mmCIF file of N, CA and C in Angstrom:
data_model
loop_
_atom_site.group_PDB
_atom_site.id
_atom_site.type_symbol
_atom_site.label_atom_id
_atom_site.label_comp_id
_atom_site.label_asym_id
_atom_site.label_seq_id
_atom_site.Cartn_x
_atom_site.Cartn_y
_atom_site.Cartn_z
ATOM 1 N N MET A 19 16.770 95.716 91.308
ATOM 2 C CA MET A 19 15.774 95.315 92.283
ATOM 3 C C MET A 19 15.261 93.925 91.939
ATOM 4 N N ILE A 20 15.027 93.169 92.971
ATOM 5 C CA ILE A 20 14.465 91.836 92.815
ATOM 6 C C ILE A 20 12.956 91.948 92.998
ATOM 7 N N PRO A 21 12.162 91.412 92.054
ATOM 8 C CA PRO A 21 10.707 91.464 92.228
ATOM 9 C C PRO A 21 10.306 90.854 93.559
ATOM 10 N N GLY A 22 9.411 91.525 94.272
ATOM 11 C CA GLY A 22 8.953 91.019 95.557
ATOM 12 C C GLY A 22 9.885 91.385 96.699
ATOM 13 N N GLY A 23 10.979 92.078 96.412
ATOM 14 C CA GLY A 23 11.884 92.543 97.462
ATOM 15 C C GLY A 23 12.803 91.492 98.029
ATOM 16 N N GLY A 24 12.855 90.300 97.448
ATOM 17 C CA GLY A 24 13.720 89.244 97.967
ATOM 18 C C GLY A 24 15.180 89.473 97.648
ATOM 19 N N GLN A 25 16.039 88.714 98.292
ATOM 20 C CA GLN A 25 17.476 88.773 98.055
ATOM 21 C C GLN A 25 17.826 87.895 96.851
ATOM 22 N N PRO A 26 18.843 88.295 96.079
ATOM 23 C CA PRO A 26 19.247 87.431 94.968
ATOM 24 C C PRO A 26 19.814 86.124 95.508
ATOM 25 N N ASN A 27 19.597 85.063 94.771
ATOM 26 C CA ASN A 27 20.114 83.755 95.141
ATOM 27 C C ASN A 27 21.608 83.733 94.794
ATOM 28 N N MET A 28 22.453 83.858 95.811
ATOM 29 C CA MET A 28 23.898 83.951 95.584
ATOM 30 C C MET A 28 24.454 82.687 94.946
ATOM 31 N N GLN A 29 23.928 81.538 95.343
ATOM 32 C CA GLN A 29 24.408 80.286 94.760
ATOM 33 C C GLN A 29 24.117 80.261 93.260
ATOM 34 N N GLN A 30 22.928 80.712 92.888
ATOM 35 C CA GLN A 30 22.550 80.746 91.472
ATOM 36 C C GLN A 30 23.429 81.736 90.707
ATOM 37 N N LEU A 31 23.701 82.891 91.300
ATOM 38 C CA LEU A 31 24.558 83.877 90.659
ATOM 39 C C LEU A 31 25.972 83.337 90.469
ATOM 40 N N LEU A 32 26.491 82.644 91.462
ATOM 41 C CA LEU A 32 27.827 82.058 91.353
ATOM 42 C C LEU A 32 27.875 80.995 90.270
ATOM 43 N N GLN A 33 26.828 80.185 90.185
ATOM 44 C CA GLN A 33 26.779 79.151 89.143
ATOM 45 C C GLN A 33 26.742 79.784 87.762
ATOM 46 N N GLN A 34 25.968 80.861 87.607
ATOM 47 C CA GLN A 34 25.910 81.548 86.325
ATOM 48 C C GLN A 34 27.271 82.133 85.957
ATOM 49 N N ALA A 35 27.949 82.722 86.947
ATOM 50 C CA ALA A 35 29.272 83.301 86.692
ATOM 51 C C ALA A 35 30.268 82.210 86.302
ATOM 52 N N GLN A 36 30.227 81.080 86.977
ATOM 53 C CA GLN A 36 31.128 79.970 86.644
ATOM 54 C C GLN A 36 30.856 79.459 85.237
ATOM 55 N N LYS A 37 29.586 79.352 84.864
ATOM 56 C CA LYS A 37 29.227 78.889 83.521
ATOM 57 C C LYS A 37 29.760 79.862 82.479
ATOM 58 N N MET A 38 29.612 81.163 82.728
ATOM 59 C CA MET A 38 30.120 82.159 81.777
ATOM 60 C C MET A 38 31.636 82.084 81.664
ATOM 61 N N GLN A 39 32.320 81.872 82.783
ATOM 62 C CA GLN A 39 33.779 81.743 82.749
ATOM 63 C C GLN A 39 34.189 80.516 81.949
ATOM 64 N N GLN A 40 33.464 79.420 82.129
ATOM 65 C CA GLN A 40 33.765 78.204 81.376
ATOM 66 C C GLN A 40 33.522 78.426 79.881
ATOM 67 N N ASP A 41 32.403 79.081 79.557
ATOM 68 C CA ASP A 41 32.107 79.376 78.158
ATOM 69 C C ASP A 41 33.180 80.268 77.552
ATOM 70 N N LEU A 42 33.653 81.237 78.320
ATOM 71 C CA LEU A 42 34.705 82.141 77.856
ATOM 72 C C LEU A 42 35.997 81.369 77.613
ATOM 73 N N ALA A 43 36.353 80.475 78.513
ATOM 74 C CA ALA A 43 37.573 79.677 78.351
ATOM 75 C C ALA A 43 37.481 78.794 77.105
ATOM 76 N N VAL A 44 36.320 78.194 76.869
ATOM 77 C CA VAL A 44 36.128 77.350 75.683
ATOM 78 C C VAL A 44 36.266 78.205 74.422
ATOM 79 N N ALA A 45 35.659 79.394 74.427
ATOM 80 C CA ALA A 45 35.737 80.278 73.257
ATOM 81 C C ALA A 45 37.175 80.722 73.012
ATOM 82 N N GLN A 46 37.934 80.993 74.080
ATOM 83 C CA GLN A 46 39.330 81.404 73.921
ATOM 84 C C GLN A 46 40.167 80.268 73.344
ATOM 85 N N GLU A 47 39.916 79.043 73.782
ATOM 86 C CA GLU A 47 40.628 77.889 73.236
ATOM 87 C C GLU A 47 40.301 77.716 71.753
ATOM 88 N N GLU A 48 39.029 77.899 71.417
ATOM 89 C CA GLU A 48 38.619 77.786 70.016
ATOM 90 C C GLU A 48 39.303 78.851 69.167
ATOM 91 N N LEU A 49 39.410 80.071 69.699
ATOM 92 C CA LEU A 49 40.094 81.146 68.976
ATOM 93 C C LEU A 49 41.557 80.796 68.733
ATOM 94 N N ALA A 50 42.201 80.218 69.725
ATOM 95 C CA ALA A 50 43.619 79.879 69.584
ATOM 96 C C ALA A 50 43.834 78.846 68.480
ATOM 97 N N ARG A 51 42.812 78.022 68.210
ATOM 98 C CA ARG A 51 42.926 76.998 67.166
ATOM 99 C C ARG A 51 42.479 77.504 65.791
ATOM 100 N N THR A 52 41.730 78.590 65.759
ATOM 101 C CA THR A 52 41.184 79.105 64.506
ATOM 102 C C THR A 52 42.202 80.006 63.827
ATOM 103 N N GLU A 53 42.401 79.795 62.531
ATOM 104 C CA GLU A 53 43.340 80.625 61.785
ATOM 105 C C GLU A 53 42.587 81.530 60.827
ATOM 106 N N VAL A 54 43.061 82.776 60.729
ATOM 107 C CA VAL A 54 42.486 83.745 59.802
ATOM 108 C C VAL A 54 43.612 84.338 58.974
ATOM 109 N N ASP A 55 43.272 84.795 57.773
ATOM 110 C CA ASP A 55 44.263 85.313 56.842
ATOM 111 C C ASP A 55 44.089 86.803 56.612
ATOM 112 N N GLY A 56 45.150 87.402 56.171
ATOM 113 C CA GLY A 56 45.147 88.773 55.694
ATOM 114 C C GLY A 56 46.121 88.835 54.539
ATOM 115 N N SER A 57 45.870 89.755 53.606
ATOM 116 C CA SER A 57 46.782 89.837 52.465
ATOM 117 C C SER A 57 47.019 91.288 52.097
ATOM 118 N N ALA A 58 48.057 91.494 51.294
ATOM 119 C CA ALA A 58 48.418 92.828 50.821
ATOM 120 C C ALA A 58 48.990 92.694 49.422
ATOM 121 N N GLY A 59 49.003 93.812 48.713
ATOM 122 C CA GLY A 59 49.564 93.813 47.369
ATOM 123 C C GLY A 59 48.792 92.942 46.412
ATOM 124 N N GLY A 60 47.477 92.917 46.572
ATOM 125 C CA GLY A 60 46.669 92.086 45.672
ATOM 126 C C GLY A 60 46.936 90.605 45.847
ATOM 127 N N GLY A 61 47.314 90.205 47.048
ATOM 128 C CA GLY A 61 47.568 88.794 47.324
ATOM 129 C C GLY A 61 49.018 88.385 47.163
ATOM 130 N N LEU A 62 49.906 89.345 46.904
ATOM 131 C CA LEU A 62 51.332 89.001 46.772
ATOM 132 C C LEU A 62 51.919 88.539 48.099
ATOM 133 N N VAL A 63 51.382 89.062 49.197
ATOM 134 C CA VAL A 63 51.836 88.652 50.520
ATOM 135 C C VAL A 63 50.602 88.261 51.327
ATOM 136 N N LYS A 64 50.650 87.065 51.910
ATOM 137 C CA LYS A 64 49.541 86.570 52.726
ATOM 138 C C LYS A 64 50.067 86.175 54.098
ATOM 139 N N ALA A 65 49.385 86.662 55.122
ATOM 140 C CA ALA A 65 49.754 86.323 56.497
ATOM 141 C C ALA A 65 48.612 85.532 57.116
ATOM 142 N N THR A 66 48.964 84.563 57.950
ATOM 143 C CA THR A 66 47.981 83.777 58.683
ATOM 144 C C THR A 66 48.271 83.949 60.166
ATOM 145 N N VAL A 67 47.230 84.307 60.917
ATOM 146 C CA VAL A 67 47.344 84.414 62.369
ATOM 147 C C VAL A 67 46.253 83.548 62.980
ATOM 148 N N ASN A 68 46.459 83.159 64.248
ATOM 149 C CA ASN A 68 45.366 82.462 64.917
ATOM 150 C C ASN A 68 44.423 83.517 65.495
ATOM 151 N N GLY A 69 43.315 83.077 66.031
ATOM 152 C CA GLY A 69 42.312 83.994 66.549
ATOM 153 C C GLY A 69 42.796 84.847 67.699
ATOM 154 N N SER A 70 43.922 84.485 68.279
ATOM 155 C CA SER A 70 44.524 85.285 69.346
ATOM 156 C C SER A 70 45.500 86.318 68.804
ATOM 157 N N GLY A 71 45.733 86.304 67.491
ATOM 158 C CA GLY A 71 46.619 87.282 66.868
ATOM 159 C C GLY A 71 48.064 86.818 66.731
ATOM 160 N N GLU A 72 48.340 85.552 67.021
ATOM 161 C CA GLU A 72 49.702 85.015 66.901
ATOM 162 C C GLU A 72 49.984 84.665 65.445
ATOM 163 N N LEU A 73 51.074 85.188 64.902
ATOM 164 C CA LEU A 73 51.455 84.923 63.518
ATOM 165 C C LEU A 73 51.795 83.448 63.356
ATOM 166 N N ARG A 74 51.095 82.772 62.432
ATOM 167 C CA ARG A 74 51.285 81.339 62.228
ATOM 168 C C ARG A 74 51.902 81.011 60.879
ATOM 169 N N GLY A 75 51.798 81.936 59.912
ATOM 170 C CA GLY A 75 52.357 81.654 58.598
ATOM 171 C C GLY A 75 52.452 82.912 57.758
ATOM 172 N N LEU A 76 53.362 82.867 56.791
ATOM 173 C CA LEU A 76 53.575 83.997 55.902
ATOM 174 C C LEU A 76 53.957 83.439 54.539
ATOM 175 N N VAL A 77 53.221 83.853 53.500
ATOM 176 C CA VAL A 77 53.499 83.400 52.141
ATOM 177 C C VAL A 77 53.797 84.631 51.297
ATOM 178 N N ILE A 78 54.937 84.598 50.619
ATOM 179 C CA ILE A 78 55.350 85.716 49.773
ATOM 180 C C ILE A 78 55.477 85.209 48.348
ATOM 181 N N ASP A 79 54.696 85.779 47.456
ATOM 182 C CA ASP A 79 54.762 85.431 46.042
ATOM 183 C C ASP A 79 56.119 85.900 45.512
ATOM 184 N N PRO A 80 56.822 85.073 44.742
ATOM 185 C CA PRO A 80 58.128 85.476 44.206
ATOM 186 C C PRO A 80 58.083 86.784 43.422
ATOM 187 N N LYS A 81 56.920 87.111 42.839
ATOM 188 C CA LYS A 81 56.805 88.367 42.098
ATOM 189 C C LYS A 81 56.958 89.585 43.008
ATOM 190 N N ALA A 82 56.773 89.392 44.317
ATOM 191 C CA ALA A 82 56.878 90.509 45.257
ATOM 192 C C ALA A 82 58.324 90.754 45.682
ATOM 193 N N VAL A 83 59.217 89.851 45.296
ATOM 194 C CA VAL A 83 60.610 89.950 45.739
ATOM 195 C C VAL A 83 61.436 90.679 44.681
ATOM 196 N N ASP A 84 61.858 91.871 45.058
ATOM 197 C CA ASP A 84 62.731 92.679 44.200
ATOM 198 C C ASP A 84 63.941 93.063 45.050
ATOM 199 N N PRO A 85 65.104 92.463 44.776
ATOM 200 C CA PRO A 85 66.286 92.760 45.590
ATOM 201 C C PRO A 85 66.618 94.252 45.653
ATOM 202 N N GLU A 86 66.179 95.003 44.667
ATOM 203 C CA GLU A 86 66.451 96.442 44.652
ATOM 204 C C GLU A 86 65.446 97.230 45.482
ATOM 205 N N ASP A 87 64.361 96.565 45.903
ATOM 206 C CA ASP A 87 63.309 97.280 46.629
ATOM 207 C C ASP A 87 62.749 96.410 47.757
ATOM 208 N N THR A 88 63.567 96.144 48.752
ATOM 209 C CA THR A 88 63.111 95.337 49.884
ATOM 210 C C THR A 88 62.157 96.124 50.786
ATOM 211 N N GLU A 89 62.196 97.439 50.703
ATOM 212 C CA GLU A 89 61.319 98.269 51.538
ATOM 213 C C GLU A 89 59.848 98.024 51.188
ATOM 214 N N THR A 90 59.540 97.922 49.908
ATOM 215 C CA THR A 90 58.155 97.664 49.508
ATOM 216 C C THR A 90 57.707 96.297 50.004
ATOM 217 N N LEU A 91 58.577 95.303 49.897
ATOM 218 C CA LEU A 91 58.240 93.971 50.394
ATOM 219 C C LEU A 91 57.974 94.022 51.899
ATOM 220 N N ALA A 92 58.808 94.722 52.635
ATOM 221 C CA ALA A 92 58.608 94.851 54.080
ATOM 222 C C ALA A 92 57.264 95.511 54.372
ATOM 223 N N ASP A 93 56.926 96.549 53.620
ATOM 224 C CA ASP A 93 55.635 97.227 53.800
ATOM 225 C C ASP A 93 54.476 96.270 53.529
ATOM 226 N N LEU A 94 54.612 95.439 52.492
ATOM 227 C CA LEU A 94 53.568 94.471 52.176
ATOM 228 C C LEU A 94 53.414 93.436 53.290
ATOM 229 N N VAL A 95 54.523 92.993 53.850
ATOM 230 C CA VAL A 95 54.470 92.026 54.949
ATOM 231 C C VAL A 95 53.751 92.641 56.144
ATOM 232 N N VAL A 96 54.134 93.860 56.497
ATOM 233 C CA VAL A 96 53.498 94.537 57.629
ATOM 234 C C VAL A 96 52.001 94.699 57.367
ATOM 235 N N ALA A 97 51.631 95.122 56.172
ATOM 236 C CA ALA A 97 50.219 95.327 55.839
ATOM 237 C C ALA A 97 49.438 94.014 55.900
ATOM 238 N N ALA A 98 50.031 92.929 55.428
ATOM 239 C CA ALA A 98 49.347 91.628 55.451
ATOM 240 C C ALA A 98 49.145 91.155 56.888
ATOM 241 N N VAL A 99 50.154 91.330 57.730
ATOM 242 C CA VAL A 99 50.034 90.927 59.136
ATOM 243 C C VAL A 99 48.983 91.793 59.835
ATOM 244 N N GLN A 100 48.984 93.084 59.556
ATOM 245 C CA GLN A 100 47.974 93.956 60.156
ATOM 246 C C GLN A 100 46.572 93.552 59.714
ATOM 247 N N ALA A 101 46.402 93.234 58.443
ATOM 248 C CA ALA A 101 45.093 92.812 57.936
ATOM 249 C C ALA A 101 44.644 91.516 58.616
ATOM 250 N N ALA A 102 45.566 90.589 58.783
ATOM 251 C CA ALA A 102 45.236 89.331 59.453
ATOM 252 C C ALA A 102 44.855 89.584 60.909
ATOM 253 N N ASN A 103 45.590 90.466 61.588
ATOM 254 C CA ASN A 103 45.268 90.778 62.978
ATOM 255 C C ASN A 103 43.931 91.483 63.110
ATOM 256 N N GLU A 104 43.598 92.333 62.154
ATOM 257 C CA GLU A 104 42.274 92.971 62.173
ATOM 258 C C GLU A 104 41.188 91.911 62.030
ATOM 259 N N ASN A 105 41.415 90.935 61.165
ATOM 260 C CA ASN A 105 40.454 89.842 61.010
ATOM 261 C C ASN A 105 40.364 89.014 62.289
ATOM 262 N N ALA A 106 41.493 88.816 62.967
ATOM 263 C CA ALA A 106 41.491 88.077 64.233
ATOM 264 C C ALA A 106 40.720 88.851 65.301
ATOM 265 N N GLN A 107 40.890 90.168 65.337
ATOM 266 C CA GLN A 107 40.155 90.974 66.316
ATOM 267 C C GLN A 107 38.659 90.924 66.054
ATOM 268 N N GLN A 108 38.287 90.938 64.791
ATOM 269 C CA GLN A 108 36.870 90.832 64.446
ATOM 270 C C GLN A 108 36.325 89.477 64.915
ATOM 271 N N LEU A 109 37.107 88.424 64.712
ATOM 272 C CA LEU A 109 36.703 87.103 65.154
ATOM 273 C C LEU A 109 36.576 87.068 66.677
ATOM 274 N N GLN A 110 37.516 87.713 67.386
ATOM 275 C CA GLN A 110 37.433 87.793 68.847
ATOM 276 C C GLN A 110 36.144 88.477 69.277
ATOM 277 N N GLN A 111 35.803 89.570 68.604
ATOM 278 C CA GLN A 111 34.567 90.297 68.920
ATOM 279 C C GLN A 111 33.363 89.379 68.762
ATOM 280 N N GLU A 112 33.341 88.639 67.655
ATOM 281 C CA GLU A 112 32.211 87.757 67.385
ATOM 282 C C GLU A 112 32.102 86.646 68.416
ATOM 283 N N LYS A 113 33.247 86.061 68.789
ATOM 284 C CA LYS A 113 33.237 84.906 69.688
ATOM 285 C C LYS A 113 33.143 85.307 71.160
ATOM 286 N N LEU A 114 33.875 86.361 71.539
ATOM 287 C CA LEU A 114 33.983 86.695 72.952
ATOM 288 C C LEU A 114 33.122 87.874 73.382
ATOM 289 N N GLY A 115 32.713 88.703 72.441
ATOM 290 C CA GLY A 115 31.935 89.889 72.785
ATOM 291 C C GLY A 115 30.708 89.584 73.616
ATOM 292 N N PRO A 116 29.844 88.671 73.159
ATOM 293 C CA PRO A 116 28.651 88.373 73.955
ATOM 294 C C PRO A 116 28.989 87.794 75.335
ATOM 295 N N LEU A 117 30.043 87.004 75.414
ATOM 296 C CA LEU A 117 30.430 86.427 76.706
ATOM 297 C C LEU A 117 30.957 87.504 77.642
ATOM 298 N N ALA A 118 31.757 88.421 77.105
ATOM 299 C CA ALA A 118 32.301 89.498 77.932
ATOM 300 C C ALA A 118 31.178 90.385 78.451
ATOM 301 N N GLN A 119 30.189 90.651 77.611
ATOM 302 C CA GLN A 119 29.055 91.464 78.052
ATOM 303 C C GLN A 119 28.294 90.757 79.153
ATOM 304 N N GLY A 120 28.191 89.437 79.068
ATOM 305 C CA GLY A 120 27.509 88.665 80.100
ATOM 306 C C GLY A 120 28.252 88.693 81.415
ATOM 307 N N LEU A 121 29.551 88.958 81.376
ATOM 308 C CA LEU A 121 30.359 89.041 82.591
ATOM 309 C C LEU A 121 30.478 90.477 83.087
ATOM 310 N N GLY A 122 29.630 91.345 82.604
ATOM 311 C CA GLY A 122 29.668 92.722 83.083
ATOM 312 C C GLY A 122 30.113 93.689 82.022
ATOM 313 N N GLY A 123 30.420 93.200 80.840
ATOM 314 C CA GLY A 123 30.777 94.073 79.721
ATOM 315 C C GLY A 123 32.162 94.644 79.822
ATOM 316 N N GLY A 124 32.933 94.437 78.813
ATOM 317 C CA GLY A 124 34.267 95.052 78.708
ATOM 318 C C GLY A 124 35.105 94.861 79.957
ATOM 319 N N GLY A 125 36.195 95.516 79.973
ATOM 320 C CA GLY A 125 37.044 95.537 81.152
ATOM 321 C C GLY A 125 37.737 94.235 81.469
ATOM 322 N N ILE A 126 37.697 93.255 80.586
ATOM 323 C CA ILE A 126 38.401 92.010 80.845
ATOM 324 C C ILE A 126 39.816 92.167 80.325
ATOM 325 N N PRO A 127 40.801 92.081 81.218
ATOM 326 C CA PRO A 127 42.193 92.298 80.786
ATOM 327 C C PRO A 127 42.583 91.345 79.667
ATOM 328 N N GLY A 128 43.275 91.898 78.681
ATOM 329 C CA GLY A 128 43.769 91.090 77.584
ATOM 330 C C GLY A 128 42.819 90.989 76.408
ATOM 331 N N LEU A 129 41.602 91.479 76.570
ATOM 332 C CA LEU A 129 40.647 91.445 75.467
ATOM 333 C C LEU A 129 40.494 92.846 74.912
ATOM 334 N N PRO A 130 40.351 92.948 73.594
ATOM 335 C CA PRO A 130 40.346 94.271 72.959
ATOM 336 C C PRO A 130 39.010 94.990 73.009
ATOM 337 N N PHE A 131 38.118 94.615 73.900
ATOM 338 C CA PHE A 131 36.825 95.294 73.965
ATOM 339 C C PHE A 131 36.375 95.462 75.374
#
């Protein structure tokens, strides 16, 4: 309800929505440039992803490489990438969560909240 029974100012509402969309686009661009890390095996494997979850780098300590046990190395790589992606999702929540709520909360395709 609008105090006094008046109609909402549609132009003002549209301007607010456009501003929120612009803020969201800026935050998404910032996320794409921000890199976060995840590691596994006590730091033997480190993965770097951008804030959008795209894998940008992978560092494997030579001590983690055992030709007789490539399965453990594969598990460490997967765990490091998952840890990095969890950190990226947390960053997305921090950067985009308030903006998404301002646009009606959740339900924005492609966002994990």
